[in-house]
């Protein structure tokens, strides 16, 4: 299962096409809309979020609430499109007044026009914009619908914003999603949440922006998803690729990640235990549920680092692409901090990789066959 997306930030709509979806998966558009709403929420978002209230529309691949084994197409309209028809018209003469000629540091603007030969940064920024992540969340909703049928849930929470961090819980997968969603920064630690909000306020007041870190967890996974046998199929590598593809993500860790490098092996690896109820299990889960490129039966947890938003209300220096004179970088309507939203996008990317790993191991045509294959596998490996 994988997706492609299309659409520009201020175009008519975003589209996601998800291919490889088995038949029989119940898809409730309300679940997808709820994820879209979570992507739009979070303290620190810009004015755009007040305009857009994203809703997904299913164009193909679902009948009477169930997938039918054909590609699932979803669109998310850009409600601001009506105000941008002269700037983003697919046909007709170019609008010279709408050109963007001051590329923003930290964005795709400059390398993008060099690469494509365009004389307008808007040709690049419209697609490079993280507005596209709404399509990812819609696509991820299809993956989550499949995973739900297999008893797998994917969640996320924010672990730091700017200089404010929460203490990492011993079991990140046990963090209560309702506690996360009750925080305006999607952080389960109320004290850290308040300090994060204060830091965002300070940043906004001085025209700054902030990054941070988040954790994505997945519970209910069978062991053996992914492979130790070939590089491209290693699940940790695939998760890294998917999460690193999210705009502004600059770091990725599996389990204890970079912190594990400082400690001796006895304080890093998770001892193997066994009992009649659980079968094999681990006494700790510092590995983040992944060993040898496969799930090991413990919850998966990964962390990602997001750089500060590059569009600054107090712009950095740039150079005009026509005159080569120094100018302020252009200003698009922008977020101050989007770490809570990026975490929701992270869930979608993780869900897509995990759903695909299930289909690779258990078949990909019919949900009932997949459920039966998972049950047979669990019976075989559980003594
Ligand atoms: C959910 C989300 C929202 C974002 N919002 C903005 C924004 O409002 N303004 C901005 O300049 N960058 C925003 N970004 C980051 C840029 O899209 C990103 O930094 C840029 O496309 C350059 O890509 P790179 O950082 O991966 O190199 C956002 C990223 C995410 C994941």
Coordinates of N, CA, C and O in Angstrom, one line a residue, residues 70-179:
X70 N -9.9 -1.4 -5.3 CA -9.3 -0.5 -6.3 C -8.7 0.8 -5.6 O -8.9 1.0 -4.4
X71 N -7.9 1.5 -6.4 CA -7.3 2.7 -5.8 C -8.3 3.6 -5.1 O -9.4 3.9 -5.6
X72 N -7.9 4.1 -3.9 CA -8.8 5.0 -3.1 C -8.3 6.4 -3.4 O -7.1 6.7 -3.1
X73 N -9.1 7.2 -4.0 CA -8.8 8.6 -4.2 C -9.5 9.5 -3.3 O -10.7 9.4 -3.1
X74 N -8.8 10.4 -2.6 CA -9.4 11.4 -1.7 C -9.0 12.8 -2.1 O -7.8 13.0 -2.5
X75 N -9.9 13.7 -1.9 CA -9.5 15.1 -2.2 C -9.8 15.9 -0.9 O -10.7 15.6 -0.1
X76 N -9.0 16.9 -0.7 CA -9.2 17.9 0.4 C -9.2 19.3 -0.3 O -8.2 19.7 -0.9
X77 N -10.4 20.0 -0.3 CA -10.5 21.3 -1.0 C -9.7 22.3 -0.2 O -9.6 22.3 1.0
X78 N -9.1 23.3 -1.0 CA -8.5 24.5 -0.4 C -9.6 25.5 -0.4 O -10.0 26.1 -1.4
X79 N -10.1 25.8 0.8 CA -11.3 26.7 0.9 C -10.9 28.1 0.5 O -11.8 28.9 0.2
X80 N -9.6 28.4 0.5 CA -9.1 29.8 0.2 C -9.0 30.0 -1.3 O -8.6 31.0 -1.8
X81 N -9.2 28.9 -2.1 CA -9.0 28.9 -3.5 C -9.7 30.1 -4.2 O -9.1 30.7 -5.1
X82 N -10.9 30.4 -3.8 CA -11.6 31.5 -4.5 C -10.8 32.8 -4.4 O -11.0 33.7 -5.3
X83 N -10.0 33.0 -3.4 CA -9.2 34.3 -3.3 C -7.9 34.2 -4.1 O -7.1 35.1 -4.2
X84 N -7.6 33.0 -4.7 CA -6.3 32.8 -5.4 C -6.5 32.5 -6.9 O -5.5 32.1 -7.5
X85 N -7.7 32.6 -7.4 CA -7.9 32.1 -8.8 C -7.0 32.9 -9.8 O -6.6 32.4 -10.8
X86 N -6.8 34.2 -9.5 CA -6.0 35.0 -10.5 C -4.5 34.6 -10.3 O -3.7 34.8 -11.3
X87 N -4.1 34.2 -9.2 CA -2.6 33.8 -8.9 C -2.4 32.4 -9.4 O -1.3 32.1 -9.8
X88 N -3.3 31.5 -9.2 CA -3.1 30.1 -9.4 C -3.9 29.5 -10.6 O -4.1 28.3 -10.7
X89 N -4.4 30.4 -11.5 CA -5.2 29.9 -12.6 C -4.5 28.9 -13.4 O -3.4 29.1 -13.9
X90 N -5.1 27.7 -13.7 CA -4.4 26.7 -14.5 C -4.3 27.1 -16.0 O -3.5 26.6 -16.7
X91 N -5.2 28.1 -16.4 CA -5.1 28.5 -17.8 C -5.1 30.0 -17.9 O -5.3 30.7 -16.9
X92 N -4.8 30.6 -19.1 CA -4.8 32.0 -19.2 C -3.4 32.6 -19.0 O -2.4 31.9 -18.7
X93 N -3.3 33.9 -19.3 CA -2.0 34.6 -19.2 C -1.4 34.7 -17.8 O -2.2 34.7 -16.8
X94 N -0.1 34.7 -17.7 CA 0.5 34.8 -16.3 C 0.2 36.1 -15.7 O 0.0 37.1 -16.4
X95 N 0.2 36.2 -14.4 CA -0.1 37.4 -13.7 C 1.3 37.9 -13.1 O 1.7 37.4 -12.1
X96 N 1.9 38.9 -13.7 CA 3.3 39.3 -13.3 C 3.3 39.8 -11.9 O 4.3 39.6 -11.2
X97 N 2.2 40.4 -11.4 CA 2.1 41.0 -10.1 C 2.2 39.9 -9.0 O 2.5 40.1 -7.9
X98 N 1.9 38.6 -9.4 CA 1.9 37.5 -8.4 C 3.2 36.8 -8.3 O 3.3 35.9 -7.5
X99 N 4.2 37.3 -9.0 CA 5.5 36.6 -8.9 C 6.1 36.7 -7.5 O 6.0 37.8 -6.9
X100 N 6.8 35.7 -7.1 CA 7.6 35.8 -5.9 C 9.1 35.8 -6.3 O 9.5 34.8 -6.9
X101 N 9.8 36.8 -5.9 CA 11.2 36.9 -6.4 C 12.3 36.9 -5.3 O 13.4 37.1 -5.6
X102 N 11.8 36.8 -4.0 CA 12.7 36.9 -2.9 C 12.7 35.5 -2.2 O 11.9 35.3 -1.3
X103 N 13.5 34.6 -2.6 CA 13.4 33.2 -2.0 C 13.7 33.2 -0.5 O 14.5 34.0 0.0
X104 N 13.0 32.3 0.2 CA 13.1 32.3 1.6 C 14.2 31.3 2.1 O 14.1 30.1 1.6
X105 N 15.1 31.7 2.9 CA 16.1 30.7 3.5 C 15.3 29.6 4.2 O 14.3 29.9 4.8
X106 N 15.8 28.4 4.1 CA 15.1 27.3 4.8 C 14.0 26.6 4.0 O 13.4 25.7 4.5
X107 N 13.7 27.2 2.8 CA 12.7 26.6 2.0 C 13.2 26.1 0.7 O 14.4 26.3 0.3
X108 N 12.3 25.5 -0.1 CA 12.7 24.9 -1.4 C 12.8 26.0 -2.5 O 13.3 25.7 -3.6
X109 N 12.5 27.3 -2.1 CA 12.3 28.3 -3.1 C 13.5 28.5 -4.1 O 13.3 28.4 -5.3
X110 N 14.7 28.6 -3.6 CA 15.8 29.0 -4.5 C 16.3 27.7 -5.3 O 16.3 27.8 -6.5
X111 N 16.6 26.7 -4.6 CA 17.1 25.5 -5.3 C 16.0 25.0 -6.3 O 16.2 24.4 -7.4
X112 N 14.7 25.2 -5.9 CA 13.6 24.7 -6.7 C 13.5 25.4 -8.0 O 13.3 24.8 -9.1
X113 N 13.7 26.8 -8.0 CA 13.6 27.5 -9.3 C 14.9 27.2 -10.2 O 14.9 27.2 -11.4
X114 N 16.0 27.0 -9.5 CA 17.3 26.7 -10.2 C 17.1 25.3 -10.9 O 17.4 25.1 -12.1
X115 N 16.5 24.4 -10.2 CA 16.3 23.1 -10.7 C 15.3 23.0 -11.9 O 15.6 22.4 -12.9
X116 N 14.2 23.8 -11.8 CA 13.2 23.7 -12.8 C 13.2 24.7 -13.9 O 12.5 24.6 -14.9
X117 N 14.1 25.7 -13.7 CA 14.2 26.8 -14.7 C 13.1 27.8 -14.6 O 12.9 28.7 -15.5
X118 N 12.3 27.8 -13.5 CA 11.2 28.8 -13.3 C 11.8 30.1 -12.9 O 12.8 30.2 -12.3
X119 N 11.0 31.2 -13.3 CA 11.4 32.6 -12.8 C 10.5 33.1 -11.7 O 10.5 34.3 -11.5
X120 N 9.8 32.2 -11.1 CA 8.8 32.5 -10.1 C 8.9 31.5 -8.9 O 8.5 30.4 -9.1
X121 N 9.3 32.0 -7.8 CA 9.4 31.0 -6.6 C 8.1 30.4 -6.3 O 8.0 29.3 -5.7
X122 N 7.0 31.1 -6.7 CA 5.7 30.5 -6.3 C 5.4 29.2 -7.0 O 4.7 28.3 -6.5
X123 N 6.0 29.0 -8.2 CA 5.9 27.7 -8.9 C 6.4 26.6 -8.0 O 5.9 25.4 -8.0
X124 N 7.4 26.9 -7.2 CA 8.0 25.9 -6.3 C 7.3 25.8 -4.9 O 6.9 24.8 -4.4
X125 N 7.1 27.0 -4.3 CA 6.7 27.0 -2.9 C 5.2 26.5 -2.8 O 4.9 26.0 -1.8
X126 N 4.5 26.7 -3.9 CA 3.1 26.2 -3.8 C 3.0 24.7 -3.6 O 2.1 24.2 -2.9
X127 N 4.0 24.0 -4.1 CA 4.0 22.5 -4.0 C 4.8 22.1 -2.8 O 4.5 21.1 -2.1
X128 N 5.9 22.8 -2.5 CA 6.8 22.4 -1.4 C 6.1 22.7 -0.1 O 6.5 22.2 1.0
X129 N 5.1 23.6 -0.1 CA 4.4 24.0 1.1 C 3.9 22.8 1.9 O 3.4 21.8 1.3
X130 N 3.9 22.9 3.2 CA 3.4 21.7 4.0 C 1.9 21.6 4.0 O 1.4 20.7 4.6
X131 N 1.2 22.5 3.3 CA -0.2 22.3 3.1 C -0.5 20.9 2.5 O -1.5 20.2 2.7
X132 N 0.5 20.4 1.7 CA 0.4 19.1 1.1 C 0.2 18.0 2.1 O -0.3 16.9 1.8
X133 N 0.6 18.2 3.4 CA 0.6 17.2 4.4 C -0.9 16.9 4.8 O -1.1 15.8 5.4
X134 N -1.8 17.7 4.4 CA -3.3 17.4 4.6 C -3.6 16.1 3.7 O -4.3 15.2 4.2
X135 N -3.0 16.1 2.5 CA -3.3 14.9 1.6 C -2.7 13.6 2.3 O -3.2 12.6 2.2
X136 N -1.5 13.8 2.9 CA -0.9 12.7 3.6 C -1.7 12.1 4.7 O -1.8 10.9 4.9
X137 N -2.3 13.1 5.4 CA -3.1 12.6 6.6 C -4.4 11.9 6.1 O -4.8 10.9 6.6
X138 N -4.9 12.4 5.0 CA -6.1 11.7 4.4 C -5.7 10.3 3.9 O -6.4 9.3 4.2
X139 N -4.6 10.2 3.2 CA -4.1 8.9 2.8 C -3.8 8.0 3.9 O -4.2 6.8 4.0
X140 N -3.2 8.5 5.0 CA -2.9 7.8 6.2 C -4.1 7.2 6.8 O -4.1 6.2 7.5
X141 N -5.3 7.9 6.6 CA -6.5 7.5 7.2 C -7.0 6.1 6.7 O -7.6 5.3 7.4
X142 N -6.6 5.9 5.4 CA -7.0 4.6 4.8 C -6.1 3.5 5.4 O -6.6 2.4 5.8
X143 N -4.8 3.8 5.6 CA -3.9 2.8 6.3 C -4.4 2.6 7.7 O -4.4 1.4 8.2
X144 N -4.8 3.6 8.4 CA -5.2 3.4 9.8 C -6.5 2.6 9.8 O -6.7 1.8 10.8
X145 N -7.3 2.7 8.8 CA -8.6 1.9 8.8 C -8.2 0.5 8.7 O -8.9 -0.4 9.4
X146 N -7.2 0.1 7.9 CA -6.8 -1.3 7.8 C -6.2 -1.7 9.1 O -6.5 -2.8 9.6
X147 N -5.3 -0.9 9.6 CA -4.6 -1.3 10.9 C -5.6 -1.6 12.0 O -5.4 -2.5 12.8
X148 N -6.6 -0.7 12.0 CA -7.6 -0.8 13.1 C -8.3 -2.2 13.1 O -8.5 -2.8 14.1
X149 N -8.5 -2.8 11.9 CA -9.1 -4.1 11.8 C -8.1 -5.2 12.3 O -8.5 -6.3 12.5
X150 N -6.8 -4.9 12.3 CA -5.8 -5.8 12.7 C -5.4 -5.6 14.2 O -4.4 -6.1 14.7
X151 N -6.1 -4.7 14.9 CA -5.9 -4.4 16.3 C -4.7 -3.5 16.5 O -4.1 -3.5 17.6
X152 N -4.3 -2.7 15.5 CA -3.1 -1.9 15.7 C -3.6 -0.4 15.7 O -4.4 0.0 14.9
X153 N -3.1 0.3 16.7 CA -3.4 1.8 16.8 C -2.1 2.6 16.7 O -1.0 2.1 17.2
X154 N -2.2 3.7 16.1 CA -1.0 4.6 15.9 C -1.3 5.9 16.6 O -2.4 6.5 16.3
X155 N -0.4 6.4 17.4 CA -0.7 7.7 18.1 C 0.6 8.5 18.1 O 1.6 8.1 17.7
X156 N 0.5 9.8 18.6 CA 1.7 10.6 18.7 C 1.5 11.6 19.8 O 0.4 11.8 20.3
X157 N 2.7 12.1 20.3 CA 2.6 13.3 21.2 C 3.9 14.1 21.0 O 4.9 13.6 20.5
X158 N 3.8 15.3 21.4 CA 4.9 16.3 21.3 C 5.8 16.1 22.5 O 5.3 16.1 23.7
X159 N 7.1 16.0 22.3 CA 8.0 15.9 23.4 C 8.8 17.1 23.8 O 9.4 17.3 24.8
X160 N 9.0 18.0 22.8 CA 9.6 19.3 23.1 C 9.2 20.3 22.0 O 8.8 20.0 20.9
X161 N 9.2 21.6 22.5 CA 9.0 22.7 21.6 C 10.0 23.8 22.0 O 10.1 24.2 23.2
X162 N 10.8 24.2 21.1 CA 11.9 25.2 21.4 C 12.8 24.6 22.5 O 13.2 23.5 22.4
X163 N 13.0 25.4 23.6 CA 13.8 24.9 24.7 C 13.1 24.1 25.8 O 13.7 23.7 26.7
X164 N 11.8 23.9 25.6 CA 11.0 23.2 26.6 C 10.8 21.8 26.3 O 10.2 21.4 25.2
X165 N 11.2 20.9 27.2 CA 11.1 19.4 26.9 C 10.3 18.8 28.0 O 10.4 19.2 29.2
X166 N 9.5 17.8 27.7 CA 8.9 16.9 28.8 C 9.9 15.8 29.0 O 10.7 15.4 28.1
X167 N 9.8 15.2 30.2 CA 10.6 14.0 30.5 C 10.0 12.8 29.7 O 8.8 12.6 29.8
X168 N 10.8 12.1 29.0 CA 10.3 10.9 28.2 C 9.7 9.9 29.1 O 10.4 9.4 30.1
X169 N 8.5 9.4 28.9 CA 7.9 8.4 29.8 C 8.7 7.0 29.6 O 9.2 6.8 28.5
X170 N 8.7 6.2 30.6 CA 9.3 4.9 30.4 C 8.7 4.1 29.3 O 9.4 3.4 28.5
X171 N 7.4 4.1 29.2 CA 6.7 3.4 28.0 C 5.9 4.5 27.2 O 4.8 4.7 27.5
X172 N 6.6 5.0 26.2 CA 5.9 6.0 25.4 C 4.6 5.6 24.8 O 3.6 6.3 24.6
X173 N 4.5 4.2 24.5 CA 3.3 3.7 23.9 C 2.1 3.7 24.8 O 0.9 3.5 24.4
X174 N 2.3 3.9 26.2 CA 1.2 3.9 27.1 C 0.7 5.3 27.3 O -0.3 5.5 28.1
X175 N 1.2 6.3 26.7 CA 0.7 7.7 26.8 C -0.8 7.7 26.3 O -1.1 7.2 25.2
X176 N -1.6 8.3 27.1 CA -3.1 8.3 26.8 C -3.4 9.3 25.7 O -3.2 10.5 25.9
X177 N -3.9 8.9 24.6 CA -4.2 9.8 23.5 C -5.2 10.9 23.9 O -5.0 12.0 23.4
X178 N -6.1 10.6 24.8 CA -7.0 11.7 25.2 C -6.3 12.8 26.0 O -6.6 14.0 25.8
X179 N -5.3 12.4 26.8 CA -4.6 13.4 27.5 C -3.8 14.3 26.5 O -3.7 15.5 26.6

